[in-house]
């Protein structure tokens, strides 16, 4: 493969600062409302344009990501190629560093990065209706990952606000390495088809100051957190460990789990907390990062 021709995209972790479950639709899907940000912690995807589509997966969490042929990277690109004749694709190399099935949207972020690379290679705009259609068909989190900037996502992830002006937040991500199937977490909520448990709120106002942002986040919560803790009590241990760290301003689970995050007052505090947690729990995946 020619390094000169390779194109690279980061696939940043998606973090749900808030996650409200508003109800369950008649088709079985859940309506949600979530303030989403993206972390500096990320996978990386490289594309070498060529005549045949392929994928290699490498990196510390590659083994957990399954067979390359089933990866969302290939699924997304195949869907786009089916809609656009003559699409130039090529061989992808995915460097996996994010934990898999962890509430960070890693697979969706990878698929979105693949769509950005192919769009760039073929002169497609990121708001091309065919690309957006493919993103929605590939997975509920893929649309918000196409242009990874802070937003509120609603519905089944298909309704997005314009990007929000949020401050950068020093943070720590922790995954205890336990499986939390999304289907089981939603099942634990126990909503029947057509049942409503809440209503959508107006778009947030000015959240450009960290205090305003954290006050908003503290008031919204993650409705899936109690259900996930029931399935995997270690999540509560992670949240408690994060909350004990000096400078922690808020600790919460992201998405359907099991990854948890904590926001800190300063980057040095986040780095110190990550180092302390990694020493205390070497089996946990721990990263100091920044949200924005």
Short mmCIF file of C-alpha atoms in Angstrom, two decimals:
data_model
loop_
_atom_site.label_atom_id
_atom_site.label_comp_id
_atom_site.label_asym_id
_atom_site.label_seq_id
_atom_site.Cartn_x
_atom_site.Cartn_y
_atom_site.Cartn_z
CA UNK A 1 0.00 0.00 0.00
CA UNK A 2 1.22 3.49 -0.84
CA UNK A 3 1.63 5.67 2.22
CA UNK A 4 1.63 8.81 0.04
CA UNK A 5 -1.91 8.13 -1.11
CA UNK A 6 -3.33 7.09 2.27
CA UNK A 7 -5.99 9.25 3.90
CA UNK A 8 -6.58 9.21 7.64
CA UNK A 9 -9.52 10.07 9.88
CA UNK A 10 -9.89 9.95 13.65
CA UNK A 11 -12.96 8.19 15.03
CA UNK A 12 -13.49 9.90 18.39
CA UNK A 13 -15.39 8.31 21.25
CA UNK A 14 -18.97 9.53 21.54
CA UNK A 15 -19.94 10.38 25.11
CA UNK A 16 -23.53 10.84 26.25
CA UNK A 17 -23.31 13.55 28.88
CA UNK A 18 -27.06 13.12 29.35
CA UNK A 19 -29.45 10.41 28.19
CA UNK A 20 -33.21 10.55 28.73
CA UNK A 21 -35.48 7.75 27.52
CA UNK A 22 -38.78 9.39 26.57
CA UNK A 23 -40.70 6.28 25.59
CA UNK A 24 -40.91 3.27 23.34
CA UNK A 25 -42.37 3.56 19.87
CA UNK A 26 -44.88 1.13 18.39
CA UNK A 27 -42.09 -0.34 16.25
CA UNK A 28 -40.13 -1.25 19.40
CA UNK A 29 -37.44 1.42 19.11
CA UNK A 30 -36.92 3.82 22.00
CA UNK A 31 -37.22 7.60 21.73
CA UNK A 32 -34.35 9.38 23.44
CA UNK A 33 -32.89 12.79 24.10
CA UNK A 34 -29.15 13.08 24.68
CA UNK A 35 -26.48 15.75 24.88
CA UNK A 36 -23.55 14.24 23.02
CA UNK A 37 -19.91 15.31 23.04
CA UNK A 38 -16.79 13.74 21.58
CA UNK A 39 -13.56 12.85 23.35
CA UNK A 40 -9.96 13.20 22.27
CA UNK A 41 -9.71 9.43 22.90
CA UNK A 42 -10.29 7.86 19.49
CA UNK A 43 -9.77 5.04 17.05
CA UNK A 44 -7.97 5.81 13.79
CA UNK A 45 -9.00 4.76 10.30
CA UNK A 46 -6.74 4.84 7.25
CA UNK A 47 -7.86 4.40 3.63
CA UNK A 48 -5.66 3.57 0.65
CA UNK A 49 -7.87 4.05 -2.44
CA UNK A 50 -7.89 1.05 -4.71
CA UNK A 51 -9.98 -1.28 -6.85
CA UNK A 52 -11.21 -3.58 -4.08
CA UNK A 53 -12.82 -2.97 -0.72
CA UNK A 54 -11.06 -4.49 2.30
CA UNK A 55 -10.35 -4.00 5.98
CA UNK A 56 -7.60 -4.91 8.41
CA UNK A 57 -8.12 -4.31 12.14
CA UNK A 58 -5.21 -3.82 14.51
CA UNK A 59 -4.55 -2.30 17.90
CA UNK A 60 -5.08 -3.20 21.56
CA UNK A 61 -8.86 -3.72 21.34
CA UNK A 62 -8.90 -5.28 17.85
CA UNK A 63 -9.52 -8.83 19.08
CA UNK A 64 -12.78 -7.81 20.74
CA UNK A 65 -14.13 -6.13 17.62
CA UNK A 66 -15.07 -9.35 15.83
CA UNK A 67 -14.43 -10.51 12.29
CA UNK A 68 -13.42 -7.72 9.88
CA UNK A 69 -16.03 -8.87 7.40
CA UNK A 70 -18.78 -8.02 9.88
CA UNK A 71 -17.37 -4.61 10.80
CA UNK A 72 -19.58 -1.53 10.44
CA UNK A 73 -16.83 0.14 8.40
CA UNK A 74 -17.42 -2.27 5.53
CA UNK A 75 -21.19 -2.30 6.02
CA UNK A 76 -21.40 1.48 5.73
CA UNK A 77 -19.19 1.66 2.65
CA UNK A 78 -21.02 -1.19 0.93
CA UNK A 79 -24.33 0.56 1.55
CA UNK A 80 -22.97 3.77 0.05
CA UNK A 81 -21.50 1.95 -2.97
CA UNK A 82 -24.91 0.40 -3.61
CA UNK A 83 -26.41 3.87 -3.88
CA UNK A 84 -23.64 5.58 -5.85
CA UNK A 85 -22.34 3.90 -8.98
CA UNK A 86 -18.60 4.07 -9.60
CA UNK A 87 -17.77 4.97 -6.00
CA UNK A 88 -14.02 4.75 -5.31
CA UNK A 89 -13.32 2.84 -2.11
CA UNK A 90 -10.18 0.89 -1.26
CA UNK A 91 -8.45 -0.84 1.63
CA UNK A 92 -9.05 0.35 5.19
CA UNK A 93 -6.81 -0.17 8.21
CA UNK A 94 -8.59 0.37 11.51
CA UNK A 95 -6.48 0.95 14.61
CA UNK A 96 -8.71 0.08 17.57
CA UNK A 97 -7.94 1.67 20.92
CA UNK A 98 -11.47 2.27 22.22
CA UNK A 99 -13.22 -0.54 24.11
CA UNK A 100 -15.87 -2.44 22.14
CA UNK A 101 -19.61 -2.42 22.97
CA UNK A 102 -18.85 -0.01 25.79
CA UNK A 103 -21.33 2.86 25.47
CA UNK A 104 -18.86 5.02 23.53
CA UNK A 105 -20.23 4.47 20.03
CA UNK A 106 -16.88 3.10 18.85
CA UNK A 107 -18.25 1.03 15.99
CA UNK A 108 -20.50 3.88 14.90
CA UNK A 109 -17.60 6.33 15.06
CA UNK A 110 -15.52 3.97 12.91
CA UNK A 111 -18.32 3.67 10.34
CA UNK A 112 -18.74 7.45 10.27
CA UNK A 113 -15.00 7.91 9.75
CA UNK A 114 -15.18 5.49 6.82
CA UNK A 115 -18.00 7.50 5.27
CA UNK A 116 -16.02 10.73 5.73
CA UNK A 117 -12.99 9.19 4.02
CA UNK A 118 -14.99 7.87 1.08
CA UNK A 119 -16.87 11.16 0.80
CA UNK A 120 -13.58 13.06 0.71
CA UNK A 121 -12.16 10.70 -1.90
CA UNK A 122 -15.25 11.00 -4.13
CA UNK A 123 -16.02 14.70 -3.67
CA UNK A 124 -19.22 14.14 -1.71
CA UNK A 125 -20.52 16.64 0.83
CA UNK A 126 -21.11 15.32 4.34
CA UNK A 127 -24.74 16.44 4.08
CA UNK A 128 -25.29 14.52 0.83
CA UNK A 129 -28.72 12.87 1.30
CA UNK A 130 -27.36 9.49 0.16
CA UNK A 131 -24.60 9.57 2.76
CA UNK A 132 -27.04 10.61 5.50
CA UNK A 133 -29.41 7.82 4.47
CA UNK A 134 -26.58 5.30 4.72
CA UNK A 135 -25.53 6.63 8.13
CA UNK A 136 -29.05 6.15 9.48
CA UNK A 137 -29.34 2.68 7.98
CA UNK A 138 -26.00 1.58 9.43
CA UNK A 139 -26.72 2.43 13.05
CA UNK A 140 -28.54 4.82 15.38
CA UNK A 141 -25.32 6.53 16.52
CA UNK A 142 -23.72 6.88 13.09
CA UNK A 143 -25.48 10.14 12.05
CA UNK A 144 -24.23 12.10 15.07
CA UNK A 145 -20.71 10.75 14.47
CA UNK A 146 -20.55 11.91 10.83
CA UNK A 147 -19.67 15.46 11.91
CA UNK A 148 -18.39 14.83 15.46
CA UNK A 149 -19.26 18.03 17.27
CA UNK A 150 -21.44 18.57 20.39
CA UNK A 151 -25.16 18.27 19.68
CA UNK A 152 -28.44 17.16 21.15
CA UNK A 153 -29.71 14.02 19.47
CA UNK A 154 -33.36 12.99 19.61
CA UNK A 155 -35.71 10.34 18.30
CA UNK A 156 -33.73 7.19 17.57
CA UNK A 157 -30.64 9.31 16.91
CA UNK A 158 -31.97 10.62 13.61
CA UNK A 159 -32.85 14.16 14.75
CA UNK A 160 -29.84 16.35 15.51
CA UNK A 161 -29.50 19.96 16.56
CA UNK A 162 -26.95 22.26 15.02
CA UNK A 163 -23.51 22.02 16.68
CA UNK A 164 -23.41 23.54 20.15
CA UNK A 165 -20.74 25.90 21.47
CA UNK A 166 -19.51 24.04 24.55
CA UNK A 167 -16.33 24.51 26.59
CA UNK A 168 -13.61 21.91 26.58
CA UNK A 169 -13.87 19.65 29.63
CA UNK A 170 -10.95 17.69 31.13
CA UNK A 171 -12.21 14.17 31.81
CA UNK A 172 -11.41 10.55 32.52
CA UNK A 173 -13.01 7.54 30.82
CA UNK A 174 -13.12 4.16 32.58
CA UNK A 175 -14.41 0.84 31.29
CA UNK A 176 -14.30 -2.11 33.71
CA UNK A 177 -14.21 -4.68 30.92
CA UNK A 178 -17.65 -6.23 31.45
CA UNK A 179 -20.30 -6.75 28.75
CA UNK A 180 -23.52 -4.78 28.97
CA UNK A 181 -25.73 -5.72 25.99
CA UNK A 182 -27.75 -2.69 24.93
CA UNK A 183 -30.84 -4.85 24.38
CA UNK A 184 -30.69 -6.09 27.98
CA UNK A 185 -30.29 -2.59 29.40
CA UNK A 186 -33.31 -1.28 27.51
CA UNK A 187 -35.21 -4.42 28.47
CA UNK A 188 -34.56 -3.67 32.12
CA UNK A 189 -36.42 -0.38 31.76
CA UNK A 190 -39.50 -2.45 30.91
CA UNK A 191 -41.36 -0.10 28.58
CA UNK A 192 -44.16 -1.54 26.45
CA UNK A 193 -44.50 -0.61 22.79
CA UNK A 194 -46.23 2.77 22.61
CA UNK A 195 -45.54 3.64 26.25
CA UNK A 196 -44.44 7.23 27.00
CA UNK A 197 -42.38 8.13 30.07
CA UNK A 198 -41.34 11.71 29.34
CA UNK A 199 -41.44 14.60 26.91
CA UNK A 200 -38.71 16.30 24.96
CA UNK A 201 -37.27 19.46 26.46
CA UNK A 202 -36.31 22.68 24.64
CA UNK A 203 -32.80 22.99 23.28
CA UNK A 204 -30.34 24.02 26.00
CA UNK A 205 -29.48 27.68 26.26
CA UNK A 206 -26.00 29.12 26.60
CA UNK A 207 -23.73 26.35 27.91
CA UNK A 208 -20.45 28.02 26.97
CA UNK A 209 -19.28 28.23 30.60
CA UNK A 210 -18.25 24.98 32.33
CA UNK A 211 -20.43 25.75 35.37
CA UNK A 212 -23.53 26.20 33.21
CA UNK A 213 -22.79 23.04 31.25
CA UNK A 214 -22.22 20.90 34.34
CA UNK A 215 -25.37 22.26 36.00
CA UNK A 216 -27.37 21.26 32.91
CA UNK A 217 -25.78 17.81 32.82
CA UNK A 218 -26.29 17.26 36.55
CA UNK A 219 -29.99 18.01 36.17
CA UNK A 220 -30.62 15.64 33.27
CA UNK A 221 -28.98 12.33 34.22
CA UNK A 222 -28.71 9.02 32.34
CA UNK A 223 -31.93 7.02 32.53
CA UNK A 224 -30.08 3.81 31.57
CA UNK A 225 -27.60 3.96 34.44
CA UNK A 226 -29.75 2.20 37.10
CA UNK A 227 -30.73 -0.53 34.65
CA UNK A 228 -27.09 -1.12 33.66
CA UNK A 229 -25.93 -1.20 37.29
CA UNK A 230 -28.51 -3.92 37.96
CA UNK A 231 -26.94 -6.02 35.21
CA UNK A 232 -23.33 -5.18 36.12
CA UNK A 233 -22.90 -3.87 39.69
CA UNK A 234 -19.24 -3.10 38.99
CA UNK A 235 -20.46 0.03 37.18
CA UNK A 236 -21.42 1.45 40.57
CA UNK A 237 -17.89 0.66 41.79
CA UNK A 238 -16.43 2.58 38.85
CA UNK A 239 -18.65 5.58 39.51
CA UNK A 240 -17.69 5.56 43.19
CA UNK A 241 -13.99 5.32 42.36
CA UNK A 242 -14.23 8.24 39.93
CA UNK A 243 -16.19 10.34 42.41
CA UNK A 244 -13.46 9.90 45.04
CA UNK A 245 -10.76 11.41 42.84
CA UNK A 246 -9.55 14.89 43.67
CA UNK A 247 -11.12 17.53 41.46
CA UNK A 248 -14.00 15.35 40.22
CA UNK A 249 -16.99 17.56 39.48
CA UNK A 250 -19.38 14.94 38.09
CA UNK A 251 -19.29 11.19 37.42
CA UNK A 252 -21.74 9.30 35.23
CA UNK A 253 -22.16 6.34 32.90
CA UNK A 254 -22.10 7.00 29.14
CA UNK A 255 -24.75 5.55 26.85
CA UNK A 256 -25.87 2.06 27.81
CA UNK A 257 -22.54 1.36 29.57
CA UNK A 258 -20.34 0.06 30.91
CA UNK A 259 -17.95 2.97 30.27
CA UNK A 260 -18.20 5.76 32.85
CA UNK A 261 -16.76 9.25 32.75
CA UNK A 262 -15.80 11.92 35.23
CA UNK A 263 -15.35 15.63 34.52
CA UNK A 264 -12.55 17.47 36.32
CA UNK A 265 -11.71 21.07 37.02
CA UNK A 266 -8.29 20.87 35.36
CA UNK A 267 -6.39 18.63 32.96
CA UNK A 268 -3.72 17.92 35.60
CA UNK A 269 -6.40 16.61 37.95
CA UNK A 270 -7.79 14.34 35.23
CA UNK A 271 -4.31 12.99 34.45
CA UNK A 272 -3.60 12.33 38.13
CA UNK A 273 -6.95 10.59 38.58
CA UNK A 274 -6.40 8.39 35.52
CA UNK A 275 -2.94 7.37 36.77
CA UNK A 276 -4.29 6.55 40.23
CA UNK A 277 -7.17 4.48 38.87
CA UNK A 278 -4.93 2.59 36.45
CA UNK A 279 -2.64 1.65 39.33
CA UNK A 280 -5.50 0.61 41.58
CA UNK A 281 -7.43 -1.34 38.92
CA UNK A 282 -5.02 -2.59 36.25
CA UNK A 283 -7.73 -4.65 34.55
CA UNK A 284 -9.80 -1.54 33.82
CA UNK A 285 -9.44 0.48 30.61
CA UNK A 286 -8.63 4.01 31.82
CA UNK A 287 -7.93 7.15 29.75
CA UNK A 288 -7.43 10.80 30.60
CA UNK A 289 -9.08 12.78 27.82
CA UNK A 290 -10.95 15.97 26.98
CA UNK A 291 -14.53 16.45 25.85
CA UNK A 292 -15.69 18.99 23.33
#
